CSV table of C-alpha atoms in Angstrom, one decimal:
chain,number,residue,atom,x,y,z
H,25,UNK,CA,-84.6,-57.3,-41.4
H,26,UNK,CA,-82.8,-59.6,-40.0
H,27,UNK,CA,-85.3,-61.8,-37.4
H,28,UNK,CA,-83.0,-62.1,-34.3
H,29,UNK,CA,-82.4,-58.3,-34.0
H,30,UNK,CA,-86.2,-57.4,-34.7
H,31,UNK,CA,-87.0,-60.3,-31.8
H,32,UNK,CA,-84.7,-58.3,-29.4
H,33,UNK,CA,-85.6,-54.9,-30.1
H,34,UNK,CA,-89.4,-55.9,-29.7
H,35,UNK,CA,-88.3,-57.8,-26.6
H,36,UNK,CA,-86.4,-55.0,-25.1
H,37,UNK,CA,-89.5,-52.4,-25.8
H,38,UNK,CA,-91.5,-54.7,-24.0
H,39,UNK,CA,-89.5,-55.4,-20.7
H,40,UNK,CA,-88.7,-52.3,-20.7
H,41,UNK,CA,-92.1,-50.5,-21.7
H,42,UNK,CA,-93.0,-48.3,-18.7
H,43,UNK,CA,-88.8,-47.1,-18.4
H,44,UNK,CA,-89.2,-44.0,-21.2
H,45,UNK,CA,-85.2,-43.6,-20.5
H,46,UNK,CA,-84.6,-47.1,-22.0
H,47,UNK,CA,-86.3,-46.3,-25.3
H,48,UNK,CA,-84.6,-43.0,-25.3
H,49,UNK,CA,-80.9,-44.5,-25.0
H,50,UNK,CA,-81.9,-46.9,-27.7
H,51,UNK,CA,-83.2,-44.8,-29.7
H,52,UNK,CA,-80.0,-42.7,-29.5
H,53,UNK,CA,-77.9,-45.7,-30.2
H,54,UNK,CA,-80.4,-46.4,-33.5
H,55,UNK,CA,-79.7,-43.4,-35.4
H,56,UNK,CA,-76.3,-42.5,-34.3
H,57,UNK,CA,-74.5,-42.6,-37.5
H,58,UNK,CA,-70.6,-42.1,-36.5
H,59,UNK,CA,-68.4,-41.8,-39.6
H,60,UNK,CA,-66.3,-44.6,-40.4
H,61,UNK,CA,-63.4,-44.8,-43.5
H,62,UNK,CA,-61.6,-48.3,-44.4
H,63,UNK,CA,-58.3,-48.2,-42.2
H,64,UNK,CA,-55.1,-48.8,-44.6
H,65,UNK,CA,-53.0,-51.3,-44.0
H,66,UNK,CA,-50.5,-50.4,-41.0
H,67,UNK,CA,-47.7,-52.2,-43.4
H,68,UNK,CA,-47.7,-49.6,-46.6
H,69,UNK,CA,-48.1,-52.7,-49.5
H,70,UNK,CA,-47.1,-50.2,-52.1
H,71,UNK,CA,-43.3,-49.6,-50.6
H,72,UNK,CA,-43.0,-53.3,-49.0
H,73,UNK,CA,-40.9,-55.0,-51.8
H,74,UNK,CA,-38.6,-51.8,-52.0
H,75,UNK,CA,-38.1,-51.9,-48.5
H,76,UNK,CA,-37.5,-55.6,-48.3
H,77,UNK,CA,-34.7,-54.8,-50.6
H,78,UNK,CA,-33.0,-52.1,-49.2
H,79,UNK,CA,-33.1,-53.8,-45.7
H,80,UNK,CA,-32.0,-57.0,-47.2
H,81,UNK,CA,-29.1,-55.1,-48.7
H,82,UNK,CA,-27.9,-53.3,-45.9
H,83,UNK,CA,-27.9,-56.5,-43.8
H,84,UNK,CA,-26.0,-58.4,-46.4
H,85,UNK,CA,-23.3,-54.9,-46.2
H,86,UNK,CA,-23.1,-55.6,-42.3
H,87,UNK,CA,-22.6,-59.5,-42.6
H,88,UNK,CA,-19.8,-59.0,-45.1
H,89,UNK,CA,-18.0,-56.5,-42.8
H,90,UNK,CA,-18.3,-58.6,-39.7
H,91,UNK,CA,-18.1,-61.8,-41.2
H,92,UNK,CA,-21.3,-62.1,-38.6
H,93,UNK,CA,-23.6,-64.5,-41.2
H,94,UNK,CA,-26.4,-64.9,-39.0
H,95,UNK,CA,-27.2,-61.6,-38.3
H,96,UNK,CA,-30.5,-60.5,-38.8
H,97,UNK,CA,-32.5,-57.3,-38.5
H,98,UNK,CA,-35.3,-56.8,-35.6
H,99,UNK,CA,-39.2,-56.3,-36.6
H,100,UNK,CA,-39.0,-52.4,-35.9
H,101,UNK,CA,-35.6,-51.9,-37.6
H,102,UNK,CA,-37.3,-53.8,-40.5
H,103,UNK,CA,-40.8,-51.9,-40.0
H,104,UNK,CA,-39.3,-48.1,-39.6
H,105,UNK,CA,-36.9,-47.3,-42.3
H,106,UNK,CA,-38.2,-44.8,-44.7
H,107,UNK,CA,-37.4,-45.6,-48.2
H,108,UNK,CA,-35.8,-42.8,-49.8
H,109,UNK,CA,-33.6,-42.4,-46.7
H,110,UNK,CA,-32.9,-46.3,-47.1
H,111,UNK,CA,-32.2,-46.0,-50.9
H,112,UNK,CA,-30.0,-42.6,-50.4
H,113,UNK,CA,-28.0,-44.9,-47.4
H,114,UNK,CA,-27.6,-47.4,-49.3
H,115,UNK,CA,-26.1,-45.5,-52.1
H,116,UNK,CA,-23.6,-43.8,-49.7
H,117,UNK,CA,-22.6,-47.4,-48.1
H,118,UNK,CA,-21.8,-48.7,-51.5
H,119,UNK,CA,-18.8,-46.4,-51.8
H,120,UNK,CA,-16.0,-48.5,-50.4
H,121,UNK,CA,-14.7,-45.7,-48.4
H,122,UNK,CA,-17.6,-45.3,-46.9
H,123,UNK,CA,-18.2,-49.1,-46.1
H,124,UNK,CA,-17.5,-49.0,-42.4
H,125,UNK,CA,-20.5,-46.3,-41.8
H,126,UNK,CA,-22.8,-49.7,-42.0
H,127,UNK,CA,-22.0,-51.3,-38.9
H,128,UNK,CA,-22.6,-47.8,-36.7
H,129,UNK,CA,-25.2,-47.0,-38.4
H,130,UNK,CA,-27.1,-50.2,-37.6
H,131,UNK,CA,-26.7,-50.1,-34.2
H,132,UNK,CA,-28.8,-46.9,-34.5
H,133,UNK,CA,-31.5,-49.1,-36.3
H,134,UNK,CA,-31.3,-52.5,-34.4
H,135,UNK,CA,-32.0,-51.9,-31.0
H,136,UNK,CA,-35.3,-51.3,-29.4
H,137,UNK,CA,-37.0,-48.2,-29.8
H,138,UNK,CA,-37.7,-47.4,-26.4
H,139,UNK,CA,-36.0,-48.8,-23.1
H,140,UNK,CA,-36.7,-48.1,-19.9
H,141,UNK,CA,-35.2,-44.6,-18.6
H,142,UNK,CA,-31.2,-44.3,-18.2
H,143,UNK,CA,-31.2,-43.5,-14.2
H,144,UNK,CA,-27.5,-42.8,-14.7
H,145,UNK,CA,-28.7,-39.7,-15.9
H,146,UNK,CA,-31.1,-38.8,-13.3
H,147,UNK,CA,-28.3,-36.9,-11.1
H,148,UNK,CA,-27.0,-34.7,-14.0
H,149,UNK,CA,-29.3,-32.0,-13.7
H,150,UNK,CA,-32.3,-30.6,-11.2
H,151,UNK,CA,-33.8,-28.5,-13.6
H,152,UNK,CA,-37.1,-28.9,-15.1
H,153,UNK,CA,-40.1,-27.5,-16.6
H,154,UNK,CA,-43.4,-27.5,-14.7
H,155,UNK,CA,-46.5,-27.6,-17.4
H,156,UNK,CA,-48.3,-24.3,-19.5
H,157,UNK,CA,-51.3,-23.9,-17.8
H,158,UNK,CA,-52.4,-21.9,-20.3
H,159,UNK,CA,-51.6,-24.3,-23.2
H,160,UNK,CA,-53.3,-26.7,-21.2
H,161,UNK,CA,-56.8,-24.2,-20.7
H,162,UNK,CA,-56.2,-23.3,-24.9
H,163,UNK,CA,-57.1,-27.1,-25.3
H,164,UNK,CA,-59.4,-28.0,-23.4
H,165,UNK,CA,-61.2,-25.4,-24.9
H,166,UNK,CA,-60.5,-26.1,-28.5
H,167,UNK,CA,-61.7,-29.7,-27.4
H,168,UNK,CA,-65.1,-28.3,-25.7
H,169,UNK,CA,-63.8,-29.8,-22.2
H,170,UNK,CA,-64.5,-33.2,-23.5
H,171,UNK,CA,-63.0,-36.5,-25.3
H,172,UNK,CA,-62.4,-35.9,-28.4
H,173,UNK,CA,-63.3,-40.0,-29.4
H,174,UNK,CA,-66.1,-40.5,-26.4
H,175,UNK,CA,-67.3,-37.2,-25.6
H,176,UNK,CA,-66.9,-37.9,-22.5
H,177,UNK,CA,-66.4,-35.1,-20.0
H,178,UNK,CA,-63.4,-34.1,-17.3
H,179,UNK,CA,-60.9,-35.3,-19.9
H,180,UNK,CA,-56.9,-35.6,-19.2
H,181,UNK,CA,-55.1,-32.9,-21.7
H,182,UNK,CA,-53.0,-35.7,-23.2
H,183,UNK,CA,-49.7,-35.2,-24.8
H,184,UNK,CA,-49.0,-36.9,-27.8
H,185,UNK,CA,-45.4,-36.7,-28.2
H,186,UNK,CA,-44.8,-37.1,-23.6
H,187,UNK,CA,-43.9,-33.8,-21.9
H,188,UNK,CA,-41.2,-36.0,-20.4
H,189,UNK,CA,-38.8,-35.9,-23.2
H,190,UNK,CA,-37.9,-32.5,-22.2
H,191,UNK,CA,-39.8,-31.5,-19.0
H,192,UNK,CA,-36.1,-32.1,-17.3
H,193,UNK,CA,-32.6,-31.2,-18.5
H,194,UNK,CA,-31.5,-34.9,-18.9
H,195,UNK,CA,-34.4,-36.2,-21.0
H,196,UNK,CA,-33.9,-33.2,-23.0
H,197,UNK,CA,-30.4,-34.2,-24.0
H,198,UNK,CA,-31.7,-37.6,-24.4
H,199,UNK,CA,-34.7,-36.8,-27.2
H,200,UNK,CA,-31.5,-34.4,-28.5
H,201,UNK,CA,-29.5,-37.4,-29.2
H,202,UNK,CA,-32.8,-39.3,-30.3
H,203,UNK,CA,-33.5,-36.5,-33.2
H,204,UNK,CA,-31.5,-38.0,-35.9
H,205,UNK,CA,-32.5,-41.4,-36.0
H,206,UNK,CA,-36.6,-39.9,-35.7
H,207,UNK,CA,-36.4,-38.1,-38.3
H,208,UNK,CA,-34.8,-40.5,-40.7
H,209,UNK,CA,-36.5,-44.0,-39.3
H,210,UNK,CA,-40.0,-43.0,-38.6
H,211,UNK,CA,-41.1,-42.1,-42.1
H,212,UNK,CA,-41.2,-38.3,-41.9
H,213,UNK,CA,-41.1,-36.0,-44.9
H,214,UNK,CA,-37.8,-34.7,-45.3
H,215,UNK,CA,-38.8,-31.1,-45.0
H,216,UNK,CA,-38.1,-28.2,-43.3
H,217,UNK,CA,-41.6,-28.7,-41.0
H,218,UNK,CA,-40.2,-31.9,-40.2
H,219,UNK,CA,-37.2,-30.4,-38.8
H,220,UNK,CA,-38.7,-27.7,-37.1
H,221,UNK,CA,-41.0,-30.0,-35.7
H,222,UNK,CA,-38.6,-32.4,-34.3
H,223,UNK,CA,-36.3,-29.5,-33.0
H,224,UNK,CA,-38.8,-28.5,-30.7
H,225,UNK,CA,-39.0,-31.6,-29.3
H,226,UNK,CA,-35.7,-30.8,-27.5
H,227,UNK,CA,-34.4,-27.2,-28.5
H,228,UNK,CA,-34.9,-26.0,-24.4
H,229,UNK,CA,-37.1,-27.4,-21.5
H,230,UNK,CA,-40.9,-27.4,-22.4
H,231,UNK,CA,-40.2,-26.4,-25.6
H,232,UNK,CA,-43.3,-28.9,-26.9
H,233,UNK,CA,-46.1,-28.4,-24.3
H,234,UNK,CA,-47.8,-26.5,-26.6
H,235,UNK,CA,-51.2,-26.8,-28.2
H,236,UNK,CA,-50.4,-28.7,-31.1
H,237,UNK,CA,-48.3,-31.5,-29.0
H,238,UNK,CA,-51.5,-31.9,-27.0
H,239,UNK,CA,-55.7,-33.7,-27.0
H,240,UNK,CA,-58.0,-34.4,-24.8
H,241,UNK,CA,-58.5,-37.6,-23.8
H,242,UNK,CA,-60.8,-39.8,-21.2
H,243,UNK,CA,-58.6,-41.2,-18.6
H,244,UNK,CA,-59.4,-44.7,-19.5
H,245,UNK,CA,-58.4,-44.0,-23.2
H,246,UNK,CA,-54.8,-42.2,-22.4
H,247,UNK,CA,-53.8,-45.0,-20.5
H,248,UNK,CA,-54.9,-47.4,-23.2
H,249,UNK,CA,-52.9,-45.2,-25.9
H,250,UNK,CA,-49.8,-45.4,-23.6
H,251,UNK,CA,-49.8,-49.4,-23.8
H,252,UNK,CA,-50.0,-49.5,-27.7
H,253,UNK,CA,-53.8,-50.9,-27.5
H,254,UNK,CA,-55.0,-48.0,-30.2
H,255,UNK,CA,-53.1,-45.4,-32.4
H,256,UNK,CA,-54.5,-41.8,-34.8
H,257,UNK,CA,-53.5,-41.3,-37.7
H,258,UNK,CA,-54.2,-38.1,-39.5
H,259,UNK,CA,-55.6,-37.9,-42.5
H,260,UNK,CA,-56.0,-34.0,-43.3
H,261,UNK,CA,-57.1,-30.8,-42.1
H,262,UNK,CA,-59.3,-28.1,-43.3
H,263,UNK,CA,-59.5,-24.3,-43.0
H,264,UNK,CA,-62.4,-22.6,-41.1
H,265,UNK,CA,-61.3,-19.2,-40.9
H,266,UNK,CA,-60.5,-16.6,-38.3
H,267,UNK,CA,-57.2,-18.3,-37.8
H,268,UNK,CA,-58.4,-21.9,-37.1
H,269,UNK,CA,-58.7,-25.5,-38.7
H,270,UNK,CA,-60.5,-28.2,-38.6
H,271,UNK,CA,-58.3,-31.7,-38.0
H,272,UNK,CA,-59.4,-35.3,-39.7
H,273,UNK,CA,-58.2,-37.8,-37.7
H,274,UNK,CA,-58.8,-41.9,-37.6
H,275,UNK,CA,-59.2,-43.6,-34.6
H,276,UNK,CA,-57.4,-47.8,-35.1
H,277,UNK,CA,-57.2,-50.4,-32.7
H,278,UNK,CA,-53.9,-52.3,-32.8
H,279,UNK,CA,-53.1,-56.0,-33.2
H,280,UNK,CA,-53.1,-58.2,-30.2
H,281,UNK,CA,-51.0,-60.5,-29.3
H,282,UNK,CA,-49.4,-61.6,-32.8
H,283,UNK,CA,-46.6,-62.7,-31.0
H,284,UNK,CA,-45.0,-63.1,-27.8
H,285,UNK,CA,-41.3,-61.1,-28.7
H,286,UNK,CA,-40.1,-58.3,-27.7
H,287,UNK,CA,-38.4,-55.6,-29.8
H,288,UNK,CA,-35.0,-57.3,-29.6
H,289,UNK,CA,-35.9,-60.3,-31.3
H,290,UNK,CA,-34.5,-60.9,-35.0
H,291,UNK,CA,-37.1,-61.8,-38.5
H,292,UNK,CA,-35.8,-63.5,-41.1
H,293,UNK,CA,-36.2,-60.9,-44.3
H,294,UNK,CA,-36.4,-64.2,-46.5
H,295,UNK,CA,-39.8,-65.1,-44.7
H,296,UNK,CA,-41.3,-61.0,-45.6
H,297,UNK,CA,-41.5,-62.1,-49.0
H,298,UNK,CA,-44.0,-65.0,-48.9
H,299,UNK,CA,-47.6,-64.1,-47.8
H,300,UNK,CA,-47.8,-66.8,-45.8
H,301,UNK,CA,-45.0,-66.1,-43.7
H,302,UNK,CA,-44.9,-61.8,-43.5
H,303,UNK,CA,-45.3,-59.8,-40.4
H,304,UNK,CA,-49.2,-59.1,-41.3
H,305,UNK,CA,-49.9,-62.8,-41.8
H,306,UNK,CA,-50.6,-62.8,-37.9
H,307,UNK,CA,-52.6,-59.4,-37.5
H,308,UNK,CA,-55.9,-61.6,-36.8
H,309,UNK,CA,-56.8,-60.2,-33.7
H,310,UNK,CA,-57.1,-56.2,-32.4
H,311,UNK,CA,-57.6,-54.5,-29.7
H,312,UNK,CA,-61.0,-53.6,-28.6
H,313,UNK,CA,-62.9,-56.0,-31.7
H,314,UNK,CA,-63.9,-59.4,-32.2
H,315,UNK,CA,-61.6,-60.7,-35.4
H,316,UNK,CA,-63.1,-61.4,-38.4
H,317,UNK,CA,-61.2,-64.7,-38.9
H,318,UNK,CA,-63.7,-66.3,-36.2
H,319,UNK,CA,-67.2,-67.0,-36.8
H,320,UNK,CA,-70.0,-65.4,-34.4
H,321,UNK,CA,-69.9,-68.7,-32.8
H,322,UNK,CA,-66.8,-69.9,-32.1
H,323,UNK,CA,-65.2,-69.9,-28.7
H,324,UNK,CA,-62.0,-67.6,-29.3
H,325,UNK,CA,-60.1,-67.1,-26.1
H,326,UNK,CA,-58.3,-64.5,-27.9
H,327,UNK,CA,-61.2,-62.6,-29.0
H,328,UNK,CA,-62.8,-62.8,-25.6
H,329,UNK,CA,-59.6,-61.1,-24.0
H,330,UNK,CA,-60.2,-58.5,-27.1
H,331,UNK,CA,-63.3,-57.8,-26.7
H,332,UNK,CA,-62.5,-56.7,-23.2
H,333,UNK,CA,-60.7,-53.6,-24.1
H,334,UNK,CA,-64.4,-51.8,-25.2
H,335,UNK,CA,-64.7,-48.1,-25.8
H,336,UNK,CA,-67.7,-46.7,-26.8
H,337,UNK,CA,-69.1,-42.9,-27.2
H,338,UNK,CA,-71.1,-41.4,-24.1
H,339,UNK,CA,-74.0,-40.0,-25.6
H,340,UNK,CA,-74.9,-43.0,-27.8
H,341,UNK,CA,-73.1,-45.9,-26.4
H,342,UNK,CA,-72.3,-47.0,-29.6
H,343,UNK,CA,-68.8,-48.7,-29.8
H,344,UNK,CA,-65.8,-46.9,-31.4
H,345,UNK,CA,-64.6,-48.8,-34.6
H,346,UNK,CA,-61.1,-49.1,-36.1
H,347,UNK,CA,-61.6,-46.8,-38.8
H,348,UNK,CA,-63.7,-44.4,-36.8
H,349,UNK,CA,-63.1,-40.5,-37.9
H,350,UNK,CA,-63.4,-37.5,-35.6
H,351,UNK,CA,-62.1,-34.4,-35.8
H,352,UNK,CA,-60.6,-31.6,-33.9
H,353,UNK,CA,-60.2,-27.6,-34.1
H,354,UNK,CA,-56.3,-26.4,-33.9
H,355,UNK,CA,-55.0,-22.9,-34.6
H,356,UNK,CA,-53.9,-23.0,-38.3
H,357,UNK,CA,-50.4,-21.9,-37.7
H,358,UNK,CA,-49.8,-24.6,-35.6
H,359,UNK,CA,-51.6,-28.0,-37.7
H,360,UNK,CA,-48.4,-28.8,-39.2
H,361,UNK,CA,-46.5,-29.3,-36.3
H,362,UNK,CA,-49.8,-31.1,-34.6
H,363,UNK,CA,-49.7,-33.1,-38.1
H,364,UNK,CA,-46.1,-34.3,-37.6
H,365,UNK,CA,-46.9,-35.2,-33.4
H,366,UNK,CA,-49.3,-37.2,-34.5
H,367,UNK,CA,-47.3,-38.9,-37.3
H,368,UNK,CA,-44.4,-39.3,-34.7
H,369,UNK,CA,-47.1,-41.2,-32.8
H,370,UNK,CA,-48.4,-43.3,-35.3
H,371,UNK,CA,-45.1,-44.7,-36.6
H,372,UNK,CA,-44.1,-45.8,-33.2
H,373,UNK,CA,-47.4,-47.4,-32.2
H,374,UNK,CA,-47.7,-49.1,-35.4
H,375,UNK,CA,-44.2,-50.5,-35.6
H,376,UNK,CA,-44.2,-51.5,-31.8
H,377,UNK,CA,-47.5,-53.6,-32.2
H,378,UNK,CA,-46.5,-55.3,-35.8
H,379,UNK,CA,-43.2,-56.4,-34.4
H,380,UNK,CA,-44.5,-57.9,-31.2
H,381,UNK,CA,-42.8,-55.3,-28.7
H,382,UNK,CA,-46.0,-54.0,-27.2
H,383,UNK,CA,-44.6,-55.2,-23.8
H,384,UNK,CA,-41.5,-52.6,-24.2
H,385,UNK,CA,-43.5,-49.7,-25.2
H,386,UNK,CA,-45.3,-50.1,-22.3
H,387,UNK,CA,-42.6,-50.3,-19.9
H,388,UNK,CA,-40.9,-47.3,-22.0
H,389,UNK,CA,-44.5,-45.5,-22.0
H,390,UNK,CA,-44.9,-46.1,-17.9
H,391,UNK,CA,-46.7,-43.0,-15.9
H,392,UNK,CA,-44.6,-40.5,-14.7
H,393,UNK,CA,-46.2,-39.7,-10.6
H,394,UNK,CA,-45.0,-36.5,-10.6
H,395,UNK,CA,-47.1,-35.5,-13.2
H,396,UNK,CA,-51.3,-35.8,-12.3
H,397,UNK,CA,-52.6,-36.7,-15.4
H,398,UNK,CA,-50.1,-39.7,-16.3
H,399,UNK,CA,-47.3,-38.1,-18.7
H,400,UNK,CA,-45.3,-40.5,-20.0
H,401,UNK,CA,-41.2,-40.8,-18.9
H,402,UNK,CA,-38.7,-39.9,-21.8
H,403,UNK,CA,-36.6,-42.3,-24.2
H,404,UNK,CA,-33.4,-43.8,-23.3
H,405,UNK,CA,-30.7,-44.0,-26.0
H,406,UNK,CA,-32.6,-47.1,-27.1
H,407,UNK,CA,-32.2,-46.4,-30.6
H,408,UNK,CA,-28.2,-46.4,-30.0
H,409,UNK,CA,-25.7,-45.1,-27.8
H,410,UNK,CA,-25.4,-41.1,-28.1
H,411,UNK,CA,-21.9,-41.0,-30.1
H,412,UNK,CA,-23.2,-43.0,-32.8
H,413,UNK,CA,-26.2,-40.7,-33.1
H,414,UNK,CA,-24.3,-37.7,-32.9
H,415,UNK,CA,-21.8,-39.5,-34.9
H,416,UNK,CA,-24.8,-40.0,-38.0
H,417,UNK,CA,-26.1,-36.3,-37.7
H,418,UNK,CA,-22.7,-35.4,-38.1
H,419,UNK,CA,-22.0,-37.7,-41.3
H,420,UNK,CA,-25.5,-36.0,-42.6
H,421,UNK,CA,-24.4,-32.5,-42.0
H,422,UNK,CA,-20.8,-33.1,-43.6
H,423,UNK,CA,-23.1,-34.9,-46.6
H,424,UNK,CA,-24.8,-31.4,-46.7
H,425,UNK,CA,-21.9,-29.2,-46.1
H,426,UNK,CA,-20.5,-30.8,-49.0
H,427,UNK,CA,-23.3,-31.3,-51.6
H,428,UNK,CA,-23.6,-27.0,-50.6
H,429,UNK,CA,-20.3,-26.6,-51.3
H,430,UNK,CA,-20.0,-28.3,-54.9
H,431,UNK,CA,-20.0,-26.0,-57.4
């Protein structure tokens, strides 16, 4: 054993030794044994070369029809794109009647994800969608009135994809006119849950303040979650019987500080190839853990400010990981829309911390005060203006009418 930790348990016992609480809680922290799996990579290895490309493609399409040579894709538009929808674009785009599609269809990818809320729209309509209490009782009871990560009790019932994005009329028509470029730039299966999923994200007022678009989380950790410090991933679910399931999820901490841009600042897709250069070359530092590129020792300014953002388990105190798995109980019926929520989340996290725009999502992701437990506000038209969404759903559907309609 290693000496330094045998000195300190022996001299913690002793200062400690007529205080039976202290040897309890360190006990407790001893033989806790909280399961942990290896986090992937948050940049999928396996489809980076394809994506490179496809994205280098598609930006050498726009530069020809522009003549604009210096243009250059941003870190999410680069980080989003799914591949098969990039490969099947790409194949539509090289059609030269179909050229000019390009240039709308990257202003759908270019800009940032989220901006801050369009108060031009705030006028429009007075209706709105208060929350389902009962929804909201259904969880915390699946989640035993606690934390699902800390076990910590009086939780916030947590919305993963925000009640905002269709708790009023006008955000709803907003996340209506975000649907197209969610489902094709955020890595969904292209599936009939998918679209189901995503349609109830804005087919009426409240229409996603439902169980399975909901966790309970400690204060402390929602507002963490809303500014990009952690995102779950899911990983699979289990049947338990009697109409329920059990939910695998994995808790990771996000990269901190790799740089300073925000999501409207351009990469150079030549650099993505070289190792040395690439967007994960700078993931040294997380969220909530000392990096593993600094010795015990060393006196890492980055890895103090790190360290800072601690969250650890309240019965044990010991700290929660990136890779750390818990697990929560969700009707069956409704785990593969919960599945594609938490997907949803995941892909935006992920691609706002790797591209530097953790600064935006946390303006975008800012508290709502109406709302008592901290709902987030809903997306602008960040990912482009509404007629060239409508305008791409529209080009899909006519690609669909007409692939139905071929005998």
């Amino acid at each position: 054993m290693d000496p330094e930790v045998t000195a300190d348990v022996f001299a913690f016992l002793h200062n400690y030794k007529n205080e039976p609480k202290a040897k309890e809680a360190l006990l407790r922290f001893l033989q806790a044994r909280p399961a942990r799996e290896p986090v992937v990579s948050l940049i999928p290895v396996e489809e980076y070369a394809m994506r490179l490309d496809a994205i280098i493609e598609l930006r050498d399409i726009y530069r020809q029809q522009t003549n604009e040579q210096d243009f250059e894709f941003t870190g999410p538009g680069f980080l989003h794109a799914d591949i098969p929808d990039l490969v099947g674009t790409l194949a539509l785009f090289r059609q030269p009647h179909q050229a000019e599609y390009a240039d709308r269809l990257l202003q759908v990818l270019q800009p940032a994800l989220f901006s801050r809320p369009d108060s031009s729209h705030s006028g429009q309509s007075s209706k709105s969608k208060n929350r389902n209490e009962n929804e909201k009782s259904n969880c915390l009871d699946l989640d035993k009135k606690v934390c699902v990560i800390t076990g910590a009790p009086n939780p916030h019932v947590c919305h993963i994809i925000p009640f905002a994005w269709n708790k009023k009329a006008a955000n709803q028509a907003t996340t209506f006119n975000f649907r197209t470029a969610m489902a094709t730039f955020l890595g969904l299966p292209n599936d009939a849950v998918t679209r189901d999923a995503i349609r109830s994200l804005h087919v009426e007022l409240g229409s996603s303040d439902h169980v399975w678009n909901m966790i309970c989380l400690s204060p402390l950790l929602h507002d963490w979650w809303g500014r990009g410090y952690f995102a779950i991933k899911f990983l699979g679910d289990e049947a338990l019987g009697d109409g329920k399931s059990s939910v695998k999820l994995q808790f990771v901490w996000m990269p901190l500080f790799i740089n300073k841009g925000t999501a409207k600042e351009t990469i150079n897709l030549e650099e993505q190839r070289d190792p040395q250069t690439w967007l994960s070359k700078s993931l040294t530092h997380h969220h909530g853990e000392r990096s593993q590129s600094c010795r015990p020792g060393d006196d890492c300014p980055t890895c103090h400010l790190a360290e800072k953002v601690i969250c650890q388990t309240a019965l044990t105190h010991r700290p929660v990981w990136s890779g750390s798995i818990f697990r929560v109980t969700r009707p069956t019926a409704g785990v593969p829309f919960f599945q594609r929520m938490i997907d949803i989340q995941w892909a935006i996290i992920c691609a706002a911390s790797l591209s530097g725009q953790a600064q935006d999502l946390e303006i975008a992701l800012k508290r709502d005060p109406s709302d008592p437990e901290g709902q987030k506000v809903a997306p602008s038209a960040g990912l482009g203006d509404p007629e060239i969404l409508e305008w791409l759903q529209n080009v899909q559907l006519g690609e669909e009418q007409e692939h139905q309609d071929t005998p």
